[in-house]
CSV table of C-alpha atoms in Angstrom, one decimal:
chain,number,residue,atom,x,y,z
L,1171,MET,CA,5.3,-79.0,6.4
L,1172,ILE,CA,3.1,-81.2,9.3
L,1173,ARG,CA,4.8,-80.7,12.6
L,1174,ILE,CA,6.2,-83.9,13.9
L,1175,SER,CA,4.2,-83.3,17.4
L,1176,THR,CA,1.1,-83.4,15.4
L,1177,ILE,CA,1.8,-86.6,14.0
L,1178,PHE,CA,2.6,-87.9,16.7
L,1179,ILE,CA,-0.5,-86.7,18.4
L,1180,ALA,CA,-2.7,-88.3,15.6
L,1181,ILE,CA,-0.5,-91.8,16.2
L,1182,CYS,CA,-1.4,-91.5,20.1
L,1183,MET,CA,-5.1,-91.0,19.2
L,1184,VAL,CA,-5.0,-93.7,16.9
L,1185,LEU,CA,-3.7,-95.9,19.5
L,1186,VAL,CA,-6.0,-95.2,22.2
L,1187,ALA,CA,-9.0,-95.5,20.1
L,1188,ALA,CA,-7.8,-98.8,18.9
L,1189,SER,CA,-6.9,-100.0,22.8
L,1190,LEU,CA,-10.4,-99.1,24.1
L,1191,GLY,CA,-11.7,-101.5,21.2
L,1192,LEU,CA,-9.7,-104.5,22.0
L,1193,VAL,CA,-10.5,-103.7,25.8
L,1194,LEU,CA,-14.5,-103.6,24.9
L,1195,TYR,CA,-13.8,-107.2,22.4
L,1196,SER,CA,-11.7,-109.1,24.7
L,1197,VAL,CA,-13.0,-108.2,28.2
L,1198,ALA,CA,-16.6,-107.0,28.0
L,1199,GLY,CA,-17.1,-109.8,25.1
L,1200,ILE,CA,-18.3,-107.1,22.7
L,1201,ASN,CA,-18.3,-108.4,19.0
L,1202,GLY,CA,-15.7,-106.8,16.7
L,1203,THR,CA,-18.2,-105.0,14.9
L,1204,GLU,CA,-19.4,-102.8,17.9
L,1205,SER,CA,-16.3,-102.6,19.8
L,1206,ALA,CA,-15.0,-101.4,15.9
L,1207,ILE,CA,-17.7,-98.7,16.2
L,1208,VAL,CA,-16.8,-97.3,20.1
L,1209,ALA,CA,-13.3,-97.5,18.8
L,1210,LEU,CA,-14.3,-95.0,16.2
L,1211,THR,CA,-16.4,-92.7,18.0
L,1212,ALA,CA,-13.3,-92.3,20.6
L,1213,LEU,CA,-11.5,-91.5,17.7
L,1214,THR,CA,-13.7,-88.9,16.6
L,1215,PHE,CA,-13.7,-87.2,19.8
L,1216,LEU,CA,-10.0,-87.3,20.5
L,1217,ILE,CA,-9.9,-85.5,16.8
L,1218,LEU,CA,-12.5,-82.9,17.7
L,1219,TYR,CA,-10.6,-82.6,21.2
L,1220,ASN,CA,-7.4,-81.8,19.5
L,1221,ALA,CA,-8.6,-79.5,16.7
L,1222,VAL,CA,-10.5,-77.2,19.2
L,1223,SER,CA,-7.4,-77.1,21.3
L,1224,MET,CA,-5.3,-76.0,18.8
L,1225,ARG,CA,-7.4,-73.7,17.5
L,1226,LEU,CA,-7.8,-71.7,20.5
L,1227,ARG,CA,-4.1,-71.8,21.3
L,1228,ASP,CA,-3.7,-70.2,17.3
L,1229,ARG,CA,-6.3,-67.6,17.9
L,1230,SER,CA,-3.9,-66.3,21.1
L,1231,ASP,CA,-0.9,-66.4,18.5
L,1232,VAL,CA,-3.2,-64.5,15.9
L,1233,GLY,CA,-3.9,-61.8,18.2
L,1234,GLY,CA,-0.9,-60.9,19.3
L,1235,GLN,CA,0.0,-60.6,15.9
L,1236,ILE,CA,-2.6,-58.7,14.8
L,1237,ALA,CA,-1.5,-56.2,17.7
L,1238,ASP,CA,1.7,-56.0,16.7
L,1239,LEU,CA,0.8,-55.7,12.9
L,1240,SER,CA,-1.5,-52.5,14.5
L,1241,ARG,CA,1.2,-51.3,16.1
L,1242,GLY,CA,3.4,-51.5,12.9
L,1243,THR,CA,0.8,-49.4,11.1
L,1244,ALA,CA,1.0,-46.7,13.8
L,1245,ASP,CA,4.5,-46.1,13.4
L,1246,LEU,CA,4.2,-46.0,9.8
L,1247,ALA,CA,1.3,-43.7,9.9
L,1248,ARG,CA,3.3,-41.7,12.3
L,1249,GLN,CA,6.3,-41.5,9.5
L,1250,VAL,CA,4.0,-41.0,6.7
L,1251,ALA,CA,2.4,-37.8,8.4
L,1252,GLU,CA,6.2,-37.1,9.6
L,1253,PHE,CA,7.3,-36.8,5.6
L,1254,GLY,CA,4.1,-35.0,4.9
L,1255,ARG,CA,4.7,-31.8,7.3
L,1256,ARG,CA,8.7,-32.1,5.9
L,1257,LEU,CA,7.3,-31.7,2.4
L,1258,ALA,CA,4.6,-29.1,2.9
L,1259,ALA,CA,7.7,-27.0,4.7
L,1260,MET,CA,9.6,-27.8,1.6
L,1261,GLU,CA,7.1,-26.4,-0.6
L,1262,GLY,CA,6.4,-23.5,1.3
L,1263,ARG,CA,10.2,-22.3,1.3
L,1264,ILE,CA,9.7,-23.1,-2.5
L,1265,ALA,CA,7.1,-20.9,-2.7
L,1266,SER,CA,8.8,-17.7,-0.5
L,1267,SER,CA,11.4,-18.4,-2.7
L,1268,ASN,CA,9.8,-17.7,-5.6
L,1269,SER,CA,8.2,-14.7,-4.1
L,1270,THR,CA,10.8,-13.2,-3.1
L,1271,ASN,CA,12.8,-13.5,-6.5
L,1272,SER,CA,9.2,-12.1,-8.2
L,1273,ASP,CA,9.7,-9.3,-5.7
L,1274,ARG,CA,13.4,-8.8,-6.6
L,1275,VAL,CA,12.9,-9.0,-10.3
L,1276,GLN,CA,9.3,-6.3,-10.2
L,1277,SER,CA,12.0,-4.0,-8.6
L,1278,VAL,CA,14.2,-4.4,-11.2
L,1279,VAL,CA,11.7,-3.8,-13.7
L,1280,GLY,CA,10.5,-0.6,-12.1
L,1281,GLU,CA,13.9,0.9,-11.7
L,1282,ILE,CA,14.7,-0.1,-15.4
L,1283,ASN,CA,11.6,1.7,-16.4
L,1284,GLU,CA,12.5,5.0,-14.3
L,1285,LEU,CA,15.9,5.1,-15.3
L,1286,GLY,CA,14.2,4.7,-19.3
L,1287,GLY,CA,12.4,7.7,-18.0
L,1288,LEU,CA,15.3,9.7,-17.2
L,1289,VAL,CA,16.7,9.0,-20.9
L,1290,ARG,CA,13.7,10.4,-22.4
L,1291,GLN,CA,14.0,13.5,-20.5
L,1292,LEU,CA,17.6,13.6,-20.7
L,1293,ALA,CA,17.0,12.9,-24.3
L,1294,ALA,CA,13.9,15.7,-24.9
L,1295,THR,CA,16.3,18.3,-23.2
L,1296,VAL,CA,19.1,17.6,-25.6
L,1297,SER,CA,16.6,17.9,-28.7
L,1298,THR,CA,15.4,21.2,-27.2
L,1299,HIS,CA,19.2,22.4,-27.1
L,1300,GLU,CA,19.8,21.3,-30.8
L,1301,ASP,CA,16.9,22.8,-32.1
L,1302,LEU,CA,18.1,26.4,-30.1
L,1303,LEU,CA,21.4,25.7,-32.1
L,1304,ALA,CA,20.4,24.6,-35.0
L,1305,GLY,CA,18.5,27.6,-35.3
L,1306,HIS,CA,21.6,29.7,-34.6
L,1307,ALA,CA,19.8,31.6,-32.1
L,1308,PRO,CA,20.5,32.1,-28.9
L,1309,ALA,CA,18.3,31.1,-25.8
L,1310,PRO,CA,15.6,33.5,-24.8
L,1311,ALA,CA,16.7,35.7,-21.8
L,1312,PRO,CA,14.7,34.5,-18.7
L,1313,VAL,CA,12.3,37.3,-17.5
L,1314,ALA,CA,12.5,38.0,-13.8
L,1315,ARG,CA,9.7,35.8,-13.2
L,1316,PRO,CA,9.1,32.9,-10.5
L,1317,ALA,CA,10.0,29.2,-12.6
L,1318,VAL,CA,6.7,28.0,-14.4
L,1319,GLU,CA,6.0,24.3,-13.0
L,1320,ALA,CA,5.1,22.0,-15.7
L,1321,PRO,CA,1.6,21.0,-15.7
L,1322,ILE,CA,0.9,17.6,-14.7
L,1323,ASP,CA,-0.4,15.5,-17.1
L,1324,LEU,CA,-3.5,13.3,-16.4
L,1325,ILE,CA,-4.1,12.1,-19.6
L,1326,ALA,CA,-0.7,10.0,-20.2
L,1327,PRO,CA,-0.5,6.3,-18.6
L,1328,PHE,CA,-0.4,6.1,-14.8
L,1329,ASP,CA,2.7,3.6,-14.9
L,1330,GLU,CA,4.7,5.1,-17.4
L,1331,ARG,CA,5.0,8.4,-15.9
L,1332,PRO,CA,8.6,9.3,-14.4
L,1333,ALA,CA,7.7,9.8,-10.7
L,1334,ALA,CA,10.4,12.9,-10.8
L,1335,PRO,CA,13.1,14.3,-13.0
L,1336,PRO,CA,16.4,14.0,-12.5
L,1337,PRO,CA,17.7,14.8,-8.8
L,1338,LEU,CA,18.8,18.6,-8.9
L,1339,PRO,CA,19.3,20.8,-5.8
L,1340,ALA,CA,15.7,22.0,-5.2
L,1341,ALA,CA,14.9,25.1,-2.8
L,1342,PRO,CA,13.7,24.6,0.8
L,1343,PRO,CA,9.8,24.2,1.1
L,1344,ARG,CA,8.1,27.5,2.5
L,1345,PRO,CA,7.8,26.8,6.0
L,1346,THR,CA,4.6,27.1,7.6
L,1347,PRO,CA,3.9,30.5,9.5
L,1348,PRO,CA,3.6,30.6,12.8
L,1349,ALA,CA,0.7,31.6,14.6
L,1350,VAL,CA,0.2,35.6,15.4
L,1351,PRO,CA,-2.2,36.9,17.8
L,1352,PRO,CA,-5.1,38.5,16.4
L,1353,GLN,CA,-3.7,42.5,17.2
L,1354,THR,CA,-0.6,41.5,14.8
L,1355,ALA,CA,-2.4,39.9,12.0
L,1356,SER,CA,-3.1,43.3,9.8
L,1357,ALA,CA,0.8,43.7,10.0
L,1358,VAL,CA,1.6,40.6,8.7
L,1359,HIS,CA,-0.9,40.9,5.7
L,1360,ALA,CA,0.3,44.3,5.2
L,1361,VAL,CA,4.0,42.8,4.5
L,1362,ASN,CA,2.6,40.8,1.8
L,1363,GLY,CA,0.5,43.9,0.2
L,1364,ARG,CA,-2.4,43.5,1.6
L,1365,ASN,CA,-4.4,43.7,4.8
L,1366,GLN,CA,-6.5,41.7,6.5
L,1367,THR,CA,-9.9,43.5,5.1
L,1368,GLN,CA,-8.4,43.4,1.6
L,1369,MET,CA,-7.7,39.6,2.0
L,1370,LEU,CA,-10.4,38.6,3.0
L,1371,ALA,CA,-12.7,40.5,-0.2
L,1372,THR,CA,-10.4,38.7,-2.2
L,1373,LEU,CA,-10.7,35.6,-0.6
L,1374,ARG,CA,-14.4,36.1,-0.9
L,1375,GLY,CA,-14.0,37.1,-4.6
L,1376,ALA,CA,-12.0,34.4,-5.3
L,1377,ILE,CA,-14.9,31.7,-3.9
L,1378,ASP,CA,-17.4,33.7,-5.5
L,1379,GLU,CA,-15.8,33.7,-8.8
L,1380,ASN,CA,-14.1,29.9,-8.9
L,1381,ARG,CA,-11.0,31.4,-8.4
L,1382,ILE,CA,-9.6,28.3,-6.0
L,1383,ASP,CA,-7.2,26.2,-8.2
L,1384,ILE,CA,-5.8,22.9,-7.7
L,1385,PHE,CA,-2.2,21.8,-7.6
L,1386,LEU,CA,-1.2,18.0,-7.3
L,1387,GLN,CA,2.2,16.8,-5.4
L,1388,PRO,CA,3.0,13.1,-5.8
L,1389,MET,CA,4.0,10.6,-3.2
L,1390,VAL,CA,6.1,8.0,-4.7
L,1391,THR,CA,7.5,4.3,-3.8
L,1392,LEU,CA,10.5,3.8,-2.2
L,1393,PRO,CA,13.2,3.0,-3.4
L,1394,GLN,CA,11.5,2.5,-7.0
L,1395,ARG,CA,9.8,6.0,-7.1
L,1396,LYS,CA,6.8,5.2,-8.7
L,1397,VAL,CA,3.7,8.0,-8.3
L,1398,ARG,CA,0.8,6.4,-6.3
L,1399,PHE,CA,-1.1,9.1,-4.7
L,1400,TYR,CA,-1.3,12.7,-5.5
L,1401,GLU,CA,-2.2,15.4,-2.7
L,1402,ALA,CA,-4.4,18.1,-3.3
L,1403,VAL,CA,-2.6,21.0,-2.6
L,1404,THR,CA,-4.9,24.6,-2.7
L,1405,ARG,CA,-4.1,27.7,-4.4
L,1406,LEU,CA,-6.4,30.8,-4.5
L,1407,ARG,CA,-5.8,33.6,-7.6
L,1408,ASP,CA,-6.9,37.1,-7.3
L,1409,GLU,CA,-8.1,39.7,-9.7
L,1410,ARG,CA,-4.8,39.8,-11.0
L,1411,ASP,CA,-4.5,35.5,-11.0
L,1412,GLN,CA,-1.4,36.2,-8.5
L,1413,LEU,CA,-1.3,32.9,-6.7
L,1414,ILE,CA,-2.1,33.3,-3.2
L,1415,ALA,CA,-0.3,30.1,-1.0
L,1416,ALA,CA,-3.4,27.9,1.6
L,1417,GLU,CA,-0.8,29.2,4.7
L,1418,GLU,CA,-1.8,32.9,3.3
L,1419,PHE,CA,-5.3,32.6,3.6
L,1420,ILE,CA,-6.6,29.3,5.2
L,1421,SER,CA,-6.4,30.8,9.2
L,1422,LEU,CA,-8.6,33.8,7.7
L,1423,ALA,CA,-10.8,31.4,6.0
L,1424,GLU,CA,-11.4,30.0,9.3
L,1425,ALA,CA,-12.0,32.5,11.1
L,1426,SER,CA,-14.5,34.3,9.0
L,1427,GLY,CA,-16.4,30.8,8.1
L,1428,LEU,CA,-15.5,30.6,4.9
L,1429,ILE,CA,-13.6,27.6,4.9
L,1430,GLY,CA,-16.8,25.1,4.3
L,1431,ARG,CA,-17.4,27.0,1.0
L,1432,ILE,CA,-13.6,26.3,0.0
L,1433,ASP,CA,-14.0,22.5,1.5
L,1434,ASN,CA,-17.0,21.7,-0.7
L,1435,MET,CA,-15.0,23.5,-4.1
L,1436,VAL,CA,-11.6,21.4,-3.1
L,1437,LEU,CA,-13.5,18.2,-2.4
L,1438,LEU,CA,-15.4,18.5,-5.7
L,1439,ARG,CA,-12.7,19.2,-7.9
L,1440,CYS,CA,-10.6,16.2,-6.1
L,1441,VAL,CA,-13.5,13.5,-7.4
L,1442,GLN,CA,-12.9,15.4,-10.5
L,1443,VAL,CA,-9.2,15.0,-10.7
L,1444,LEU,CA,-9.3,11.6,-9.1
L,1445,ARG,CA,-12.0,10.0,-12.1
L,1446,ARG,CA,-9.4,11.5,-14.4
L,1447,LEU,CA,-6.5,9.8,-13.0
L,1448,MET,CA,-8.3,6.4,-12.7
L,1449,VAL,CA,-8.9,6.5,-16.8
L,1450,ARG,CA,-5.6,4.9,-17.2
L,1451,SER,CA,-5.0,3.1,-14.1
L,1452,LYS,CA,-7.1,2.0,-11.2
L,1453,ASP,CA,-4.3,1.8,-8.6
L,1454,VAL,CA,-4.1,5.5,-7.8
L,1455,GLY,CA,-5.4,8.0,-5.2
L,1456,VAL,CA,-6.0,11.3,-4.2
L,1457,PHE,CA,-5.3,12.9,-0.9
L,1458,CYS,CA,-7.6,15.6,0.1
L,1459,ASN,CA,-7.1,18.0,3.1
L,1460,VAL,CA,-10.3,18.8,5.4
L,1461,ALA,CA,-10.6,21.6,7.7
L,1462,ALA,CA,-11.8,20.4,11.5
L,1463,SER,CA,-13.8,23.7,11.7
L,1464,THR,CA,-16.0,21.8,8.3
L,1465,LEU,CA,-15.3,19.2,10.5
L,1466,GLY,CA,-17.7,20.1,13.3
L,1467,ASN,CA,-20.1,22.3,11.7
L,1468,SER,CA,-23.2,20.2,11.1
L,1469,THR,CA,-24.6,22.1,8.2
L,1470,THR,CA,-21.4,22.3,6.1
L,1471,PHE,CA,-20.6,18.4,7.0
L,1472,ALA,CA,-23.9,17.5,5.9
L,1473,GLN,CA,-23.1,18.8,2.3
L,1474,CYS,CA,-19.8,17.2,1.9
L,1475,LEU,CA,-21.4,14.2,3.2
L,1476,ASP,CA,-24.5,13.7,0.6
L,1477,PHE,CA,-21.4,14.8,-2.1
L,1478,LEU,CA,-19.0,12.1,-0.5
L,1479,GLU,CA,-22.4,9.8,-0.3
L,1480,ALA,CA,-23.0,10.1,-4.5
L,1481,ASN,CA,-19.7,9.6,-5.4
L,1482,ARG,CA,-19.4,6.2,-2.7
L,1483,ALA,CA,-17.4,4.0,-5.5
L,1484,LEU,CA,-14.4,6.5,-5.1
L,1485,ALA,CA,-14.1,5.7,-1.3
L,1486,SER,CA,-11.2,3.1,-1.7
L,1487,SER,CA,-9.1,6.1,-3.8
L,1488,LEU,CA,-10.0,9.4,-2.3
L,1489,VAL,CA,-7.9,9.6,1.3
L,1490,LEU,CA,-9.5,12.7,3.7
L,1491,GLU,CA,-6.6,14.1,5.3
L,1492,PHE,CA,-7.0,15.9,8.8
L,1493,LYS,CA,-4.4,17.5,11.1
L,1494,GLN,CA,-3.0,16.0,14.1
L,1495,SER,CA,-4.5,18.5,16.9
L,1496,THR,CA,-7.8,17.6,14.8
L,1497,PHE,CA,-7.8,14.4,16.0
L,1498,ARG,CA,-6.5,15.1,19.2
L,1499,ALA,CA,-9.1,17.5,20.1
L,1500,LEU,CA,-12.2,15.3,18.2
L,1501,GLY,CA,-15.2,16.0,20.4
L,1502,PRO,CA,-18.5,13.9,20.2
L,1503,ALA,CA,-20.3,15.9,16.9
L,1504,GLU,CA,-16.1,15.6,15.2
L,1505,THR,CA,-16.4,11.9,16.1
L,1506,GLU,CA,-19.4,10.8,14.9
L,1507,ASN,CA,-19.1,12.7,11.5
L,1508,LEU,CA,-16.0,11.1,11.2
L,1509,ALA,CA,-17.6,7.6,12.0
L,1510,ALA,CA,-20.3,8.2,9.3
L,1511,LEU,CA,-17.7,8.9,6.7
L,1512,ALA,CA,-15.5,5.5,7.8
L,1513,GLN,CA,-18.7,3.9,7.8
L,1514,ARG,CA,-19.0,4.6,3.6
L,1515,GLY,CA,-16.1,3.5,3.1
L,1516,PHE,CA,-13.5,6.4,2.9
L,1517,ARG,CA,-10.0,6.4,4.5
L,1518,PHE,CA,-8.2,8.7,6.4
L,1519,SER,CA,-4.5,10.6,6.5
L,1520,ILE,CA,-3.2,12.5,9.4
L,1521,ASP,CA,-0.6,15.3,8.6
L,1522,HIS,CA,1.4,18.3,10.1
L,1523,VAL,CA,2.6,15.4,12.9
L,1524,THR,CA,4.2,17.3,15.7
L,1525,ASP,CA,5.6,14.1,17.9
L,1526,LEU,CA,5.3,10.3,17.6
L,1527,ARG,CA,3.1,9.5,20.4
L,1528,ILE,CA,1.0,8.1,17.9
L,1529,GLU,CA,-1.8,4.9,19.3
L,1530,PRO,CA,-1.9,3.1,16.1
L,1531,ARG,CA,-5.1,0.9,17.5
L,1532,GLU,CA,-7.1,3.7,18.2
L,1533,LEU,CA,-5.9,5.6,15.1
L,1534,ALA,CA,-7.0,2.5,12.8
L,1535,ASP,CA,-10.4,2.1,15.0
L,1536,ARG,CA,-11.1,5.3,13.4
L,1537,GLY,CA,-10.3,4.5,9.8
L,1538,VAL,CA,-7.3,6.1,9.4
L,1539,ARG,CA,-4.9,4.3,6.9
L,1540,PHE,CA,-2.0,6.6,6.2
L,1541,ILE,CA,0.1,8.8,8.4
L,1542,LYS,CA,2.4,11.7,7.0
L,1543,VAL,CA,5.4,12.2,9.6
L,1544,PRO,CA,8.3,15.5,8.5
L,1545,ALA,CA,11.1,13.6,7.3
L,1546,SER,CA,13.2,15.6,9.8
L,1547,LEU,CA,11.4,14.4,12.6
L,1548,LEU,CA,11.8,10.7,11.6
L,1549,LEU,CA,15.3,11.1,11.1
L,1550,ASP,CA,16.0,13.9,14.6
L,1551,PRO,CA,18.0,11.6,16.9
L,1552,LYS,CA,16.3,13.5,19.9
L,1553,GLN,CA,13.0,11.6,19.1
L,1554,ALA,CA,14.0,7.9,20.4
L,1555,SER,CA,14.4,9.7,23.8
L,1556,THR,CA,11.3,11.7,24.2
L,1557,SER,CA,8.8,9.4,22.2
L,1558,ASP,CA,6.7,6.2,22.9
L,1559,ILE,CA,8.7,4.2,20.0
L,1560,HIS,CA,12.0,4.5,18.3
L,1561,PRO,CA,11.7,6.1,14.5
L,1562,SER,CA,13.1,2.9,13.0
L,1563,ASP,CA,10.4,1.0,14.6
L,1564,LEU,CA,7.1,3.2,13.7
L,1565,SER,CA,6.9,1.7,10.6
L,1566,ASP,CA,6.5,-1.8,11.5
L,1567,LEU,CA,4.0,-0.7,14.4
L,1568,LEU,CA,1.7,1.0,12.0
L,1569,GLY,CA,1.9,-1.7,9.5
L,1570,ARG,CA,0.9,-4.1,12.2
L,1571,PHE,CA,-2.5,-2.2,12.4
L,1572,GLY,CA,-3.0,-1.5,8.2
L,1573,ILE,CA,-1.4,2.0,8.8
L,1574,ASP,CA,0.7,3.0,6.2
L,1575,LEU,CA,4.1,5.5,6.9
L,1576,ILE,CA,4.9,7.9,4.5
L,1577,ALA,CA,7.4,10.6,4.6
L,1578,GLU,CA,7.1,14.0,3.5
L,1579,ARG,CA,9.4,17.2,3.2
L,1580,ILE,CA,12.3,14.8,1.6
L,1581,GLU,CA,14.3,17.3,0.5
L,1582,GLY,CA,17.8,15.4,-0.1
L,1583,GLU,CA,19.2,11.8,-1.4
L,1584,ARG,CA,20.8,11.5,2.0
L,1585,ALA,CA,17.5,11.8,3.6
L,1586,VAL,CA,16.3,8.9,1.5
L,1587,VAL,CA,19.1,6.9,1.9
L,1588,ASP,CA,18.7,6.9,5.8
L,1589,LEU,CA,14.4,6.7,5.3
L,1590,LEU,CA,15.1,3.2,3.6
L,1591,ASP,CA,16.6,1.9,6.9
L,1592,TYR,CA,13.4,3.0,9.0
L,1593,ASP,CA,11.4,0.6,6.3
L,1594,VAL,CA,9.3,3.6,4.8
L,1595,ARG,CA,7.4,2.6,2.1
L,1596,PHE,CA,6.3,6.1,0.8
L,1597,GLY,CA,7.6,9.3,0.0
L,1598,GLN,CA,6.9,12.6,-0.4
L,1599,GLY,CA,8.7,16.1,-1.1
L,1600,PHE,CA,10.5,18.6,-3.3
L,1601,LEU,CA,13.2,15.7,-4.0
L,1602,PHE,CA,10.6,14.6,-6.2
L,1603,ALA,CA,8.3,16.5,-7.8
L,1604,PRO,CA,6.9,20.2,-6.3
L,1605,PRO,CA,3.5,21.2,-6.4
L,1606,ARG,CA,2.5,21.3,-9.9
L,1607,PRO,CA,-1.0,22.2,-11.8
L,1608,LEU,CA,-3.1,20.1,-13.9
L,1609,ARG,CA,-2.6,20.0,-17.7
L,1610,PRO,CA,-6.1,21.1,-19.6
L,1611,GLU,CA,-8.2,18.0,-20.3
L,1612,GLY,CA,-7.7,18.3,-23.7
L,1613,ALA,CA,-4.1,19.1,-24.3
L,1614,SER,CA,-2.2,16.3,-25.0
L,1615,ALA,CA,1.1,15.0,-23.5
L,1616,THR,CA,3.2,14.9,-26.8
L,1617,GLY,CA,1.8,17.4,-28.6
L,1618,GLY,CA,3.2,20.5,-30.3
L,1619,THR,CA,5.8,23.1,-29.1
L,1620,SER,CA,3.8,25.4,-26.5
L,1621,PRO,CA,4.9,28.9,-26.5
L,1622,ASN,CA,6.0,29.1,-23.0
L,1623,GLN,CA,8.0,25.7,-23.7
L,1624,ALA,CA,11.4,26.4,-22.4
L,1625,GLN,CA,9.4,28.0,-19.2
L,1626,ASP,CA,7.4,24.8,-19.2
L,1627,ILE,CA,10.9,22.4,-19.0
L,1628,GLN,CA,12.6,25.2,-16.6
L,1629,GLY,CA,9.9,24.6,-14.3
L,1630,SER,CA,10.1,21.0,-14.6
L,1631,ASN,CA,13.7,20.6,-13.9
L,1632,GLY,CA,14.2,23.7,-11.8
L,1633,PRO,CA,13.3,25.4,-8.4
L,1634,ALA,CA,10.1,24.3,-8.1
L,1635,THR,CA,9.4,27.3,-5.3
L,1636,SER,CA,7.4,30.8,-6.2
L,1637,SER,CA,6.8,33.4,-3.8
L,1638,PRO,CA,3.3,34.3,-4.1
L,1639,GLY,CA,2.0,37.6,-5.0
L,1640,THR,CA,4.6,37.9,-8.4
L,1641,THR,CA,2.7,38.5,-11.6
L,1642,SER,CA,3.5,35.4,-14.3
L,1643,GLY,CA,4.9,36.7,-17.2
L,1644,ALA,CA,5.3,35.4,-20.7
L,1645,VAL,CA,8.3,34.4,-22.6
L,1646,SER,CA,7.5,34.6,-26.5
L,1647,ALA,CA,8.6,31.6,-28.5
L,1648,ALA,CA,10.4,31.2,-32.0
L,1649,SER,CA,7.8,33.3,-34.8
L,1650,PRO,CA,5.5,30.5,-36.5
L,1651,ALA,CA,6.3,32.3,-39.7
L,1652,ALA,CA,9.9,30.8,-39.3
L,1653,PRO,CA,11.0,28.0,-41.6
L,1654,SER,CA,11.2,24.7,-39.8
L,1655,GLN,CA,14.7,23.2,-39.5
L,1656,ARG,CA,15.7,19.5,-40.2
L,1657,ILE,CA,15.3,17.6,-36.3
L,1658,THR,CA,18.6,15.3,-36.6
L,1659,GLY,CA,20.5,13.3,-34.3
L,1660,ASN,CA,19.7,13.6,-30.6
L,1661,ALA,CA,17.0,16.0,-31.2
L,1662,ALA,CA,15.4,13.4,-33.8
L,1663,LEU,CA,16.1,10.6,-31.0
L,1664,ALA,CA,13.7,12.8,-29.2
L,1665,ARG,CA,10.7,13.0,-31.3
L,1666,ARG,CA,10.9,9.3,-31.9
L,1667,ILE,CA,10.7,8.5,-27.9
């Protein structure tokens, strides 16, 4: 509606223009036409003046309204941004919750698979006993010989292999013999049936005749206990096929300069084993020990580097392992050789850890991705006061620099429970599995019963340690001409599994 003030102004302008025309007509003596024209002209100027003044006043009002509108729009934009931030945070929490639930589901699935593997092992053991009972024959008496380790099957699918047999009391691992002075070395070897000269001759013969064997000990995830890595353990066979542990010949090999040839042979075997493992699964790795003298010898290291360069495609799965003392005593040549390996993508591990004074940043810069610490050292209360960091915080500290902590030499379930409180992700020890030989490449994991089936089962579930130098006997199975018994009950169930 038109405002009253506007109507009043219009009436006033008309009156002013009319008055002007009348004054000109009556006083000035101008005729009526000219007076009307002057009045209309005056009215036009008054209208224009009023319009311009109102336009200026409206412009100021509109400017104020636009400023208010701008402030309201800015407030609205801030509110929309706040709502967007809250929505993003809510979506992040939902995604994190979904990821946590997925991890829990995967953990439960892994434990169910583990239980399935244990049930299959139990069914296989029950089937063996039923076969013996069905034949009305007592089990053959074991011969006085070390328990035969069940060979590791590299043909079976990697994720379907059980991490370990059911927990049984395992014999403690053989402690590393302390360093002995040169004058008493002969006496020590004489106790083991060989003097130093005979041991050196046996060592040279084993190297020349390729009697260096590789045993594999798995490393499992905690708490699922799924196998993720293997450590290659070196064993030497003498002329009578008696096994000699690495602790008994490694110091002599380093003193005689033969450790380089042994490391080259072990690297070759590890690459062969790794290629067999990766046929079924890419998520697998092999730890291979390398001596400090090999790293410092330019000729021997050049041969190892050429071989590793040719197998550079396996760098992400082949982990080279060194002692803690080796890393602490690196010279210029050893540092340069280590950097050459890291430049080619190979990762390193540290074992034989004697204390927890660790510099993770320095180790990560040199390519270290794993540190193996004995479980007894991690759980030792004295380490909390003597080390730079509490053992319970070591795994978290190493993880910040991309280094995984592996607890080794685990021998009891109590230690596993305590290590889980320390957030340890990987474990190794006789509790899970001892070092075992490889199954021949052409053997089947589910083939017929071998002549030493009973001994293989005993070696898989029984004591794992054996004294070196003991002759391996053989126990004969039932005659092949005996009529086959019908398999029923749990035995049939095991065969179906």
